[in-house]
PDB file of C-alpha atoms in Angstrom:
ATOM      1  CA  UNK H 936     -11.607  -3.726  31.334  1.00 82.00           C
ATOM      2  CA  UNK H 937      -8.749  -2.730  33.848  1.00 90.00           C
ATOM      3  CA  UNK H 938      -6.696  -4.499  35.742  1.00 91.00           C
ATOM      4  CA  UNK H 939      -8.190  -3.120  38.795  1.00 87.00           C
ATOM      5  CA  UNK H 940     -12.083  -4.075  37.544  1.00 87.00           C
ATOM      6  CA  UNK H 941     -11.050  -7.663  37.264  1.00 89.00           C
ATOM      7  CA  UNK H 942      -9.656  -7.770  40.940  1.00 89.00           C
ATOM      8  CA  UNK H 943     -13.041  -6.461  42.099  1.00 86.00           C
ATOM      9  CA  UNK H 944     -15.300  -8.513  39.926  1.00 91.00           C
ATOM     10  CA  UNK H 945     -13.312 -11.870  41.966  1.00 88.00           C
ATOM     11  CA  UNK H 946     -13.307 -10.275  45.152  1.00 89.00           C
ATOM     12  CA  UNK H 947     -17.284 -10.407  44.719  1.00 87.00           C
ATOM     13  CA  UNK H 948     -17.889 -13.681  43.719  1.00 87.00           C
ATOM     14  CA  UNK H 949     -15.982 -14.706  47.210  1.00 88.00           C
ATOM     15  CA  UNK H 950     -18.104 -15.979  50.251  1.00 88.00           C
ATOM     16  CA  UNK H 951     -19.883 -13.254  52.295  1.00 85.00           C
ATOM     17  CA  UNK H 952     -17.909 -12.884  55.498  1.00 83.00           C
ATOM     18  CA  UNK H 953     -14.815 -14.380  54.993  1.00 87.00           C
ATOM     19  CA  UNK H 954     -12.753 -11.280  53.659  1.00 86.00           C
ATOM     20  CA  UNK H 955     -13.352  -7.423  54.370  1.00 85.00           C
ATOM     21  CA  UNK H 956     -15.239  -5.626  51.822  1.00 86.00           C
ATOM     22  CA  UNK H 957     -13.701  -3.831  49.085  1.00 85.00           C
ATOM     23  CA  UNK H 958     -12.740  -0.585  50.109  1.00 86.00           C
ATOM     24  CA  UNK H 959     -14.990   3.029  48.700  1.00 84.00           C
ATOM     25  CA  UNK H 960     -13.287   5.462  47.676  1.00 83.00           C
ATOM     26  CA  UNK H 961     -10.947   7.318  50.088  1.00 82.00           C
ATOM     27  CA  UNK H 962     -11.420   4.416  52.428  1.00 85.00           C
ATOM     28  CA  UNK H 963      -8.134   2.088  53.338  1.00 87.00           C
ATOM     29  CA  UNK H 964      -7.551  -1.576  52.253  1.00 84.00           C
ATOM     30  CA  UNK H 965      -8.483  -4.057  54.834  1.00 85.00           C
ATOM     31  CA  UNK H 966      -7.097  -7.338  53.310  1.00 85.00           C
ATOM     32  CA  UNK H 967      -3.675  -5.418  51.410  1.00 88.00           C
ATOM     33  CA  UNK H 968      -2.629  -9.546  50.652  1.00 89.00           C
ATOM     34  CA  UNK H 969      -5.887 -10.468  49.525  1.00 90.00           C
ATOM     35  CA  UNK H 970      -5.878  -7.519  47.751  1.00 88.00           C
ATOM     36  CA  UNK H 971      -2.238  -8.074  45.982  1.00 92.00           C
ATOM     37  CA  UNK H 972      -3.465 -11.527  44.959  1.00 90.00           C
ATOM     38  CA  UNK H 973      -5.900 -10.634  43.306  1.00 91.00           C
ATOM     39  CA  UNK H 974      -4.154  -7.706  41.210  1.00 91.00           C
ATOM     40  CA  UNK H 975      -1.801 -10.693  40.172  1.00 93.00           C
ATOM     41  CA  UNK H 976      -5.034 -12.369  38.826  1.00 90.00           C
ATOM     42  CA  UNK H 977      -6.527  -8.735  37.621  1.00 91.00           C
ATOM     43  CA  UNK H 978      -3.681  -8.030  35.754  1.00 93.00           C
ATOM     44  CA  UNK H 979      -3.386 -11.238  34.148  1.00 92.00           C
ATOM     45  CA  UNK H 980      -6.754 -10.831  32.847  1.00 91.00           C
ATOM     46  CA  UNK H 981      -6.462  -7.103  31.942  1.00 93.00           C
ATOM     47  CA  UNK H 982      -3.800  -8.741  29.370  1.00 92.00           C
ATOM     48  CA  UNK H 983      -5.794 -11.743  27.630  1.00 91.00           C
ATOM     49  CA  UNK H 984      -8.473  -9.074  27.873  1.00 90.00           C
ATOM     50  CA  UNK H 985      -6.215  -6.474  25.883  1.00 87.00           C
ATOM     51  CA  UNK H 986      -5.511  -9.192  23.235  1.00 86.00           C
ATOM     52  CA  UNK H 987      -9.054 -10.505  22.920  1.00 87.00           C
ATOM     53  CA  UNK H 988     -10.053  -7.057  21.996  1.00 85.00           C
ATOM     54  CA  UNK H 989      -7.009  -6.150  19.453  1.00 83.00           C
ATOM     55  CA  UNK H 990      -7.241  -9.315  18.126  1.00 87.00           C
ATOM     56  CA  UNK H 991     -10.677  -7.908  16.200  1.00 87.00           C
ATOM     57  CA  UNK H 992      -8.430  -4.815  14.937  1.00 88.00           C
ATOM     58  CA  UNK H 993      -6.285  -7.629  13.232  1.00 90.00           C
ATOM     59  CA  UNK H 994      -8.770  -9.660  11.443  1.00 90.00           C
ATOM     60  CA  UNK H 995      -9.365  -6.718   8.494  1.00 92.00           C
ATOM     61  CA  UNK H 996      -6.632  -4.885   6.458  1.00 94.00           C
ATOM     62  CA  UNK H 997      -7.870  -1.849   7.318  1.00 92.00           C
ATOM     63  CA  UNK H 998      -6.970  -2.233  10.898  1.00 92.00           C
ATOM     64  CA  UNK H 999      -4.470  -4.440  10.996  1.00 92.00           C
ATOM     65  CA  UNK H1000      -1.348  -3.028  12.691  1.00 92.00           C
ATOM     66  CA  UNK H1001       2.760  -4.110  13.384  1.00 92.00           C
ATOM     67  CA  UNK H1002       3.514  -7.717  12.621  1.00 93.00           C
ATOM     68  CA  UNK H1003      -0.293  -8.649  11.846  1.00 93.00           C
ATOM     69  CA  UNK H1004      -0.097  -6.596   9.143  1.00 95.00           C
ATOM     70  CA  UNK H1005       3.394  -7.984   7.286  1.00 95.00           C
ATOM     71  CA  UNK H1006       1.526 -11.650   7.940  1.00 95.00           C
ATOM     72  CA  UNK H1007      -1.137 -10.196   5.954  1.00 95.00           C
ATOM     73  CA  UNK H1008       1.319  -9.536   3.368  1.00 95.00           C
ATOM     74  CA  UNK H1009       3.260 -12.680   3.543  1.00 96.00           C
ATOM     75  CA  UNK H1010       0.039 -14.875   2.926  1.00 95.00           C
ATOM     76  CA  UNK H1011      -1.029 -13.068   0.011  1.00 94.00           C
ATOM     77  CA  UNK H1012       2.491 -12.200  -1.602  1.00 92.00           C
ATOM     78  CA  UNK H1013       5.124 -14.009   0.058  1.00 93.00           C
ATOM     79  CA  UNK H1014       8.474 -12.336  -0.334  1.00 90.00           C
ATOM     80  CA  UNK H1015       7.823  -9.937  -3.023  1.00 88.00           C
ATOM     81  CA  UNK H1016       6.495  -7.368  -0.798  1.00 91.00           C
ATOM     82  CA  UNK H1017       7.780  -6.521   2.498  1.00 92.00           C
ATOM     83  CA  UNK H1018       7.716  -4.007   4.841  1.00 93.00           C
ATOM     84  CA  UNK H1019      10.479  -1.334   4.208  1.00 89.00           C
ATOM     85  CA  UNK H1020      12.424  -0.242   6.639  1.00 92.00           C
ATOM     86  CA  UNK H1021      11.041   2.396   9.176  1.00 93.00           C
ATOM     87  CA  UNK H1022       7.835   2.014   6.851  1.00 92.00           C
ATOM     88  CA  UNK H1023       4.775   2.961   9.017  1.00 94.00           C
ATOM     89  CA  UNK H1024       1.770   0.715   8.852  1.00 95.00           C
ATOM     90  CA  UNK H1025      -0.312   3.093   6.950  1.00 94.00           C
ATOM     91  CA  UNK H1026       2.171   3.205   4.033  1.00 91.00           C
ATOM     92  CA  UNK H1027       2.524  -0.431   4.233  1.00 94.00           C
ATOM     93  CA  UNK H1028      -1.301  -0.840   3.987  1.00 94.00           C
ATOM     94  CA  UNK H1029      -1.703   1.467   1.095  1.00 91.00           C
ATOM     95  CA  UNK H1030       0.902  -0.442  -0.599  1.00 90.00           C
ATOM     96  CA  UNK H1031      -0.488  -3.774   0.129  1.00 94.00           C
ATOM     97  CA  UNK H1032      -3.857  -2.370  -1.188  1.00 92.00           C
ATOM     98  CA  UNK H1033      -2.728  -1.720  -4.454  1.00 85.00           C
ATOM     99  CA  UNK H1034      -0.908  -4.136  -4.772  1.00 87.00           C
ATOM    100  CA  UNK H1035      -4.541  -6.561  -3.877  1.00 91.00           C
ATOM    101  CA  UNK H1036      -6.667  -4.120  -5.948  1.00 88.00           C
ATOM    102  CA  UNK H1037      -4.063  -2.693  -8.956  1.00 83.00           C
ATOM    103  CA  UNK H1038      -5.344  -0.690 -11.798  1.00 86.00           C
ATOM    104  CA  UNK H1039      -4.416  -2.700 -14.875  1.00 89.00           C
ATOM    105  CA  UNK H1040      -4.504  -2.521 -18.452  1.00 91.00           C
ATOM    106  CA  UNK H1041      -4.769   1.298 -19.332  1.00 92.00           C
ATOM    107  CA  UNK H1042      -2.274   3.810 -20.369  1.00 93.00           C
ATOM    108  CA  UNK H1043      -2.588   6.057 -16.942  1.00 93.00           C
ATOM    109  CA  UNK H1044      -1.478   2.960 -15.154  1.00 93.00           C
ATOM    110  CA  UNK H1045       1.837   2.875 -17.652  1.00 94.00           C
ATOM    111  CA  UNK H1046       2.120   6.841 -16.674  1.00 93.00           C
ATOM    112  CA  UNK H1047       1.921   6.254 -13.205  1.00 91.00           C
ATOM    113  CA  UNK H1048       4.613   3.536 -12.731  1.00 92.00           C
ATOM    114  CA  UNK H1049       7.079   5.446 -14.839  1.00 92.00           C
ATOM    115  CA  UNK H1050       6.303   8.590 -12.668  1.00 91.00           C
ATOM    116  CA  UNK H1051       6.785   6.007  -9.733  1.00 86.00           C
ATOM    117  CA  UNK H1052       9.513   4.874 -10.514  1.00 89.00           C
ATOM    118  CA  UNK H1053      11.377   7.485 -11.901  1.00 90.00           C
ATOM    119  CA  UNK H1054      10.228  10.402  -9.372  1.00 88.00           C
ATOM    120  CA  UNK H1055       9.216  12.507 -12.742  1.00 91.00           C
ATOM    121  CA  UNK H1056       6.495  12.271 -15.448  1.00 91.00           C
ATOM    122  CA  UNK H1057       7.871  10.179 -18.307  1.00 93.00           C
ATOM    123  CA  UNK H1058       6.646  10.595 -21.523  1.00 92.00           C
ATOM    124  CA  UNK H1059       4.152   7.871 -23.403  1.00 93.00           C
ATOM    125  CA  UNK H1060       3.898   7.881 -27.313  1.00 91.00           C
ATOM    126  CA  UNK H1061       0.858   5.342 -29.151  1.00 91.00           C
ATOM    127  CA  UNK H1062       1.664   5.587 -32.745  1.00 88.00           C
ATOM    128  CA  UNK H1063      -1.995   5.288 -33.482  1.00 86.00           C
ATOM    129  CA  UNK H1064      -3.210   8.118 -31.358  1.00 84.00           C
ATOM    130  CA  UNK H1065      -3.000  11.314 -33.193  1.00 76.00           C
ATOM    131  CA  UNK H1066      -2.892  13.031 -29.770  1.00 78.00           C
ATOM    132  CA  UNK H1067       0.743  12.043 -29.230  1.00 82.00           C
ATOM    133  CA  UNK H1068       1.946  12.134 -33.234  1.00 79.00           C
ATOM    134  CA  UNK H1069       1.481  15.377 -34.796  1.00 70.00           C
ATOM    135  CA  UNK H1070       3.181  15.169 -37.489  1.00 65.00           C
ATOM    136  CA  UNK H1071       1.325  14.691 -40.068  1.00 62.00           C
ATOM    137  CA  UNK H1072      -0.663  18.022 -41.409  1.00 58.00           C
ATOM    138  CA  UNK H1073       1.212  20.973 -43.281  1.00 56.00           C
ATOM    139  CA  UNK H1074       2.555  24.202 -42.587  1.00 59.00           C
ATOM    140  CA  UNK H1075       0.266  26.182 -44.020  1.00 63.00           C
ATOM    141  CA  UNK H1076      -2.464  24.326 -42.360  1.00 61.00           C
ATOM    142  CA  UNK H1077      -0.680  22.916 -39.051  1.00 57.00           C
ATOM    143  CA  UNK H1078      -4.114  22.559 -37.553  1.00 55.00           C
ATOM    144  CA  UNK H1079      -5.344  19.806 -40.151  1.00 56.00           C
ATOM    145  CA  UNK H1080      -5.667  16.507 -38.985  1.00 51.00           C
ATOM    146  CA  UNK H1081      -4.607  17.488 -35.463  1.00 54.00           C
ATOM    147  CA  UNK H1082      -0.938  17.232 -36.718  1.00 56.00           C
ATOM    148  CA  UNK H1083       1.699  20.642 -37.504  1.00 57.00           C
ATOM    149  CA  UNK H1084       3.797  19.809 -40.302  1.00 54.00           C
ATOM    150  CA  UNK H1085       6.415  17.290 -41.558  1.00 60.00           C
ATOM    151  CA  UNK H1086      10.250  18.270 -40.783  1.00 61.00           C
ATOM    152  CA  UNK H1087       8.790  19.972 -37.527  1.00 61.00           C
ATOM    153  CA  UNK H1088      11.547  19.713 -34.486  1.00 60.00           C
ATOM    154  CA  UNK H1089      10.251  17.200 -31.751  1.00 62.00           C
ATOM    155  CA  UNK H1090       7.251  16.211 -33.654  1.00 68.00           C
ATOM    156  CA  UNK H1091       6.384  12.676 -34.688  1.00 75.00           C
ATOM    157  CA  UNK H1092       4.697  10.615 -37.059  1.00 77.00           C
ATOM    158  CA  UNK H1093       1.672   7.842 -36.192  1.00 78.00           C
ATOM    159  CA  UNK H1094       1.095   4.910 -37.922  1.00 82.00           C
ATOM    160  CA  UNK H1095      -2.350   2.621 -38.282  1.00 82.00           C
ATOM    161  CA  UNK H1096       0.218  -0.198 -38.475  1.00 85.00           C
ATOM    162  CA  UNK H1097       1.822  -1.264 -35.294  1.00 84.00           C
ATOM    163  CA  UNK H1098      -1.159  -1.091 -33.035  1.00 88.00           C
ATOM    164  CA  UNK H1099      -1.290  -2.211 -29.658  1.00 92.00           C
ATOM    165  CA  UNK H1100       2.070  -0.988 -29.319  1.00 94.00           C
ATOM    166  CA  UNK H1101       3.768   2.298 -27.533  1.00 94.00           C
ATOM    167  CA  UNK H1102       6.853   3.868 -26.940  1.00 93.00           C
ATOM    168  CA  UNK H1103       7.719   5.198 -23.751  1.00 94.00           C
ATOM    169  CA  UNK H1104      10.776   7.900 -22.504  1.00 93.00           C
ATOM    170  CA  UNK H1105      11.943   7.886 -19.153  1.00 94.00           C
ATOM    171  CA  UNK H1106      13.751  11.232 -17.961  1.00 93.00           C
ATOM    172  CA  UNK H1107      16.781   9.451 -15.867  1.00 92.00           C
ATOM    173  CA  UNK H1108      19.348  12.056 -17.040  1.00 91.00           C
ATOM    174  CA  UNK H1109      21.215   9.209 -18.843  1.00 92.00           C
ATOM    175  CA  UNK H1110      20.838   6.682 -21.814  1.00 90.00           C
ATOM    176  CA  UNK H1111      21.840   3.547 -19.215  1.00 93.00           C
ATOM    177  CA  UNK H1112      19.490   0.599 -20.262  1.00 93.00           C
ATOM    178  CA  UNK H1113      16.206   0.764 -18.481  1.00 93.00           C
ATOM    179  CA  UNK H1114      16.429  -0.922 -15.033  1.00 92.00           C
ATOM    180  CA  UNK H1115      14.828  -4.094 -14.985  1.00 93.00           C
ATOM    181  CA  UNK H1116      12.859  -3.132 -12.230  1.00 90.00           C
ATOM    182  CA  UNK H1117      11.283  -0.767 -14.046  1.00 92.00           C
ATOM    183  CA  UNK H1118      10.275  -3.133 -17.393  1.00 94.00           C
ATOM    184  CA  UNK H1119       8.960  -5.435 -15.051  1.00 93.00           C
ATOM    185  CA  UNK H1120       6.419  -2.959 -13.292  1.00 91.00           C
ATOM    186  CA  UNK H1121       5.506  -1.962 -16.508  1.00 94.00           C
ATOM    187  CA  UNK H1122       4.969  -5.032 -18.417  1.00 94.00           C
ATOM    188  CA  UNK H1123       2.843  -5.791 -15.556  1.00 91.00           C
ATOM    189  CA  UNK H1124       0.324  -3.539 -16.026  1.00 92.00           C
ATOM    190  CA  UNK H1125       0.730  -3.697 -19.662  1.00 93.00           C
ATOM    191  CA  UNK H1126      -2.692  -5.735 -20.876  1.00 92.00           C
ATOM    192  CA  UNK H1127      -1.329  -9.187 -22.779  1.00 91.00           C
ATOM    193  CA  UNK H1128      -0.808  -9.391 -26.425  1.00 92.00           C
ATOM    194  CA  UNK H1129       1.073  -5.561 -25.878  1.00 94.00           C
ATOM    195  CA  UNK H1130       4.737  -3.979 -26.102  1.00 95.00           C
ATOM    196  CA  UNK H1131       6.161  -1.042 -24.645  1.00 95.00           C
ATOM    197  CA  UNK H1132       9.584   0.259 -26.437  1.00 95.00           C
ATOM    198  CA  UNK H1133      11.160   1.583 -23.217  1.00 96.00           C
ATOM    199  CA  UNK H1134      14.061   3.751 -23.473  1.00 94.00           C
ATOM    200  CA  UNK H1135      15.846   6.193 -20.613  1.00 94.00           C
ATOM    201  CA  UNK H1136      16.503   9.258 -21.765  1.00 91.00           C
ATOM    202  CA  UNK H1137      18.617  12.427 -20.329  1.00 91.00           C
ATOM    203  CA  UNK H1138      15.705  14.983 -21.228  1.00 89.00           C
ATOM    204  CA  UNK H1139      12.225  15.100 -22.597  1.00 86.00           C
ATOM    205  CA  UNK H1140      13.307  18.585 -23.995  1.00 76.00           C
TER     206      UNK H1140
END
């Protein structure tokens, strides 16, 4: 509704015969100071109008938009997630979604915060999953048992014996300490009763 259709719909509901009629189109104003009161009232409503009908856009995530959406955020996660700065509200939602609805508890969610947070794939090791330790087999037979040979360069050896456990590499291009950013995203979508070795490393080479 425009400001213009307001002004007209209270120029109607006035007494027959005490103003001029509303001017058609290509005709001129009769009452111009009737008329400019009641754009003053037009546009006033045109606003609340405006409001009333954005105000449905910002009562669901998915259409939320400016500071709507970082009140979304602040009810659900306080501090810990804010808007960056020149972050556009799409990126902010997407970020607030996964952040409502994370993927937890597997090793591709491990893989993806390292790759995250490091801008790079990273490099996961289970000692119990014969995919990632093959070193056990021989070198006449490297196929056997999935594995390619003791003494083999780069290759490692699995063990039955420290499940629920895994190692992971992060290529930083230094041996620095992990940041503790970093631990934390991971241990948080580690499942409980777990541990993840986490080491930065200059090369996965």
């Amino acid at each position: 509704m425009t400001q213009n259709g307001f002004a007209l719909r209270v120029r109607a509901l006035l007494p027959t015969g005490w103003f001029p009629a509303a001017p058609g189109t290509g005709e001129t104003e009769q009452a111009p100071v009737l008329n400019a009161l009641l754009q003053g009232f037009g546009s006033v409503f045109a606003w609340i109008w405006g409001l009333l009908d954005s105000t449905n856009d910002q009562t669901r995530l998915a259409t939320m938009t400016g500071a709507f959406l970082d009140m979304f955020a602040a009810d659900f996660f306080g501090t810990t997630l804010t808007r960056a700065t020149g972050e556009s509200d799409d990126a902010y939602r997407t970020r607030i979604k996964e952040a409502l609805f994370p993927s937890l508890g597997t090793r591709p969610d491990v893989v993806n915060v390292i790759a995250d947070e490091v801008g790079t794939a990273g490099r996961v090791i289970e000692p119990r999953n014969a995919t990632d330790c093959k070193g056990l087999g021989t070198l006449s037979s490297p196929a056997t048992g999935g594995g390619y040979g003791y003494g083999v360069a780069v290759l490692r050896y699995g063990s039955r014996g420290v499940p629920f456990q895994l190692f992971a590499q992060l290529p930083t291009g230094d041996t620095n300490p992990p940041a503790t950013q970093t631990l934390t995203r991971i241990a948080n979508v580690m499942p409980a009763g777990t541990i993840a070795w986490v080491q930065d490393v200059e090369t996965l080479d």
